[in-house]
Coordinates of N, CA and C in Angstrom, one line a residue:
X1 N 75.3 -48.0 19.7 CA 74.4 -47.7 20.3 C 73.5 -49.1 21.1
X2 N 73.3 -48.7 21.8 CA 72.8 -50.2 22.8 C 71.4 -49.8 22.8
X3 N 70.6 -51.3 22.8 CA 69.1 -51.5 23.2 C 68.8 -50.7 24.3
X4 N 67.9 -49.5 24.9 CA 67.8 -49.2 26.1 C 67.2 -50.8 27.0
X5 N 67.7 -50.2 28.1 CA 66.9 -51.8 29.1 C 67.6 -53.0 28.6
X6 N 68.2 -53.3 27.6 CA 68.7 -55.1 27.1 C 70.4 -54.4 28.0
X7 N 70.8 -53.6 27.1 CA 72.3 -53.6 27.7 C 73.5 -54.0 26.3
X8 N 72.6 -54.7 25.2 CA 72.8 -55.1 24.3 C 72.9 -54.5 22.8
X9 N 74.1 -54.7 21.9 CA 74.0 -54.2 20.6 C 72.8 -54.5 19.6
X10 N 72.0 -53.1 18.9 CA 71.0 -53.3 18.0 C 71.6 -54.8 16.8
X11 N 73.1 -54.5 16.7 CA 73.2 -55.9 15.7 C 72.9 -57.2 15.9
X12 N 73.0 -57.6 17.6 CA 72.8 -58.8 18.0 C 71.8 -59.1 18.0
X13 N 71.1 -58.0 18.3 CA 69.0 -58.5 18.5 C 68.5 -58.5 17.1
X14 N 68.9 -57.9 16.2 CA 68.4 -58.2 14.5 C 69.0 -59.6 14.5
X15 N 70.1 -59.9 14.2 CA 70.6 -60.9 14.3 C 69.9 -61.9 14.3
X16 N 69.8 -61.8 16.0 CA 68.2 -63.0 16.5 C 67.1 -63.3 15.8
X17 N 66.8 -61.9 15.5 CA 65.8 -62.2 14.9 C 65.8 -62.5 13.2
X18 N 66.5 -62.4 12.9 CA 66.8 -63.0 11.9 C 66.4 -64.6 11.4
X19 N 67.4 -65.1 12.6 CA 67.7 -66.2 12.8 C 66.4 -66.9 13.0
X20 N 65.3 -66.4 14.1 CA 64.5 -67.0 14.3 C 63.2 -67.0 12.9
X21 N 63.5 -65.9 12.4 CA 62.4 -65.7 10.5 C 63.0 -66.7 10.0
X22 N 64.2 -67.1 9.8 CA 64.9 -68.3 9.3 C 64.4 -69.8 9.3
X23 N 64.8 -70.1 11.1 CA 64.7 -71.4 11.2 C 63.1 -71.7 11.8
X24 N 62.3 -70.5 12.1 CA 60.7 -71.2 12.2 C 59.9 -71.4 11.7
X25 N 59.7 -72.7 11.2 CA 58.4 -73.5 10.2 C 57.6 -72.8 9.9
X26 N 56.8 -71.8 10.8 CA 55.9 -70.7 10.3 C 56.6 -69.7 9.1
X27 N 57.7 -69.6 9.2 CA 58.0 -68.4 8.2 C 59.2 -69.0 7.2
X28 N 60.5 -69.7 7.9 CA 61.4 -69.8 7.2 C 62.1 -69.0 5.9
X29 N 61.8 -68.0 6.5 CA 62.1 -66.9 5.3 C 63.8 -66.5 5.7
X30 N 64.1 -66.3 4.4 CA 66.0 -65.7 4.2 C 66.2 -64.8 4.0
X31 N 65.6 -64.2 3.6 CA 65.6 -62.4 2.7 C 64.8 -61.1 3.4
X32 N 64.5 -61.7 4.7 CA 64.1 -60.1 5.4 C 65.2 -59.7 6.1
X33 N 65.1 -58.3 5.3 CA 66.0 -57.4 6.5 C 65.7 -57.1 7.5
X34 N 66.1 -57.2 9.1 CA 65.7 -56.8 9.8 C 66.6 -55.7 10.5
X35 N 66.2 -54.4 11.2 CA 66.8 -53.4 11.7 C 66.1 -53.1 12.8
X36 N 67.0 -52.5 14.0 CA 67.1 -52.6 14.8 C 67.5 -50.8 15.2
X37 N 66.5 -50.3 16.0 CA 66.5 -48.9 16.3 C 66.3 -48.7 17.7
X38 N 66.8 -48.7 18.4 CA 65.8 -48.5 19.9 C 65.6 -49.7 20.5
X39 N 63.9 -48.8 20.7 CA 63.2 -50.2 21.1 C 62.1 -50.3 19.6
X40 N 62.5 -50.4 18.6 CA 61.7 -50.5 17.7 C 62.4 -51.6 16.4
X41 N 61.6 -53.0 15.8 CA 62.0 -53.4 15.0 C 61.2 -53.0 13.8
X42 N 62.4 -53.0 12.6 CA 61.4 -52.4 11.4 C 62.2 -54.1 10.5
X43 N 61.0 -54.6 10.0 CA 61.3 -55.9 9.1 C 61.0 -55.2 7.6
X44 N 61.9 -55.4 6.3 CA 61.9 -55.0 4.9 C 62.3 -56.1 4.1
X45 N 61.3 -56.4 3.0 CA 61.6 -57.7 2.4 C 60.2 -57.7 1.3
X46 N 60.2 -58.7 1.0 CA 58.7 -59.5 0.1 C 58.3 -60.6 0.2
X47 N 57.4 -61.1 0.3 CA 57.2 -62.4 0.8 C 55.6 -62.5 -0.3
X48 N 55.6 -63.8 -0.5 CA 54.5 -64.4 -1.2 C 53.3 -64.5 -1.0
X49 N 52.5 -63.9 0.4 CA 51.3 -64.2 1.0 C 51.2 -63.2 1.6
X50 N 50.1 -62.8 1.9 CA 49.4 -62.1 3.4 C 49.9 -62.7 4.9
X51 N 49.4 -63.5 4.7 CA 49.8 -64.7 5.7 C 51.0 -64.8 6.5
X52 N 52.0 -65.0 5.2 CA 53.2 -65.0 5.8 C 54.1 -63.7 6.4
X53 N 53.5 -62.3 5.7 CA 53.6 -61.7 6.6 C 53.3 -61.3 8.0
X54 N 52.5 -61.7 8.2 CA 51.6 -62.0 9.3 C 52.7 -62.8 10.2
X55 N 52.7 -63.9 9.6 CA 53.7 -64.7 10.4 C 55.3 -64.6 11.0
X56 N 55.5 -63.3 9.8 CA 57.1 -62.5 10.2 C 56.6 -61.7 11.3
X57 N 55.2 -61.2 11.6 CA 55.1 -60.0 12.4 C 55.2 -61.4 13.9
X58 N 54.3 -62.1 14.0 CA 54.1 -63.1 15.0 C 55.2 -63.4 15.9
X59 N 56.6 -63.9 14.4 CA 57.4 -64.7 14.9 C 59.0 -63.6 15.9
X60 N 58.7 -62.4 14.9 CA 59.8 -61.4 15.5 C 59.1 -61.3 16.9
X61 N 58.0 -60.8 17.2 CA 57.3 -60.1 18.2 C 57.3 -61.4 19.8
X62 N 57.3 -62.6 18.9 CA 56.9 -63.7 19.9 C 58.9 -63.5 20.5
X63 N 59.6 -63.5 19.5 CA 61.3 -63.1 19.8 C 61.8 -62.1 20.4
X64 N 61.4 -61.1 20.5 CA 61.9 -60.0 21.0 C 60.3 -59.0 21.7
X65 N 59.8 -60.0 22.6 CA 58.2 -59.3 23.0 C 58.0 -58.2 23.6
X66 N 59.3 -57.3 24.0 CA 59.9 -55.7 24.4 C 59.7 -54.8 23.3
X67 N 59.9 -55.4 22.2 CA 60.3 -54.5 21.1 C 59.2 -54.2 20.2
X68 N 58.7 -53.1 20.0 CA 57.6 -53.1 18.8 C 57.9 -53.3 17.3
X69 N 57.5 -54.2 17.2 CA 57.2 -54.6 15.4 C 56.8 -53.5 14.3
X70 N 57.6 -53.0 13.4 CA 57.0 -52.5 12.2 C 57.2 -53.7 11.0
X71 N 56.2 -53.9 10.5 CA 56.3 -54.6 9.2 C 56.1 -54.3 8.1
X72 N 57.4 -54.1 7.2 CA 57.2 -53.0 6.0 C 57.3 -54.3 5.0
X73 N 57.3 -54.9 5.3 CA 57.3 -56.3 4.2 C 56.2 -56.0 3.2
X74 N 56.7 -55.9 1.9 CA 55.7 -56.1 0.6 C 55.2 -57.6 0.3
X75 N 53.9 -57.3 0.1 CA 53.1 -58.8 -0.5 C 53.3 -59.0 -2.2
X76 N 53.9 -60.0 -2.9 CA 54.0 -60.4 -3.9 C 53.6 -61.1 -4.5
X77 N 52.5 -61.3 -4.6 CA 51.7 -62.8 -4.6 C 52.1 -63.2 -6.5
X78 N 52.3 -64.2 -6.3 CA 52.8 -64.8 -7.7 C 51.7 -65.8 -8.1
X79 N 51.0 -65.2 -9.3 CA 50.0 -65.7 -10.2 C 50.1 -66.8 -11.2
X80 N 49.1 -66.9 -11.9 CA 49.0 -67.9 -13.2 C 50.2 -67.4 -14.4
X81 N 51.0 -68.1 -15.2 CA 51.5 -67.1 -15.7 C 50.6 -67.0 -17.0
X82 N 50.6 -65.2 -17.7 CA 49.8 -64.8 -18.7 C 50.5 -65.8 -20.0
X83 N 49.4 -65.3 -21.1 CA 50.0 -65.6 -22.2 C 51.1 -65.5 -22.5
X84 N 51.6 -66.7 -23.8 CA 52.7 -66.5 -24.0 C 53.6 -65.2 -24.7
X85 N 54.4 -65.0 -24.7 CA 55.1 -63.8 -25.4 C 55.4 -64.1 -26.7
X86 N 55.0 -63.2 -27.7 CA 55.5 -63.3 -29.2 C 56.7 -62.5 -29.2
X87 N 57.6 -63.2 -30.0 CA 58.7 -62.3 -30.2 C 58.3 -61.9 -32.4
X88 N 58.8 -61.1 -32.4 CA 59.2 -61.1 -34.0 C 60.3 -60.3 -34.3

């Protein structure tokens, strides 16, 4: 199925967005899944902060401004380690 108006297969558009997310210094994310369906882009995966999630949205929208970006990325913040586990 081709992207409406672009004449390009969605796999190529998704690959271009994935590459932008990996190469842009604001994001540098390799583990984000990108799915393109029609005029919509879906981002899935996990990142370490809300700011990173927002940057993913910006980069994807800048790369493909005619598509609607749906950011379903989860934020999993890493905190200080807790108390050591006691094994018995």
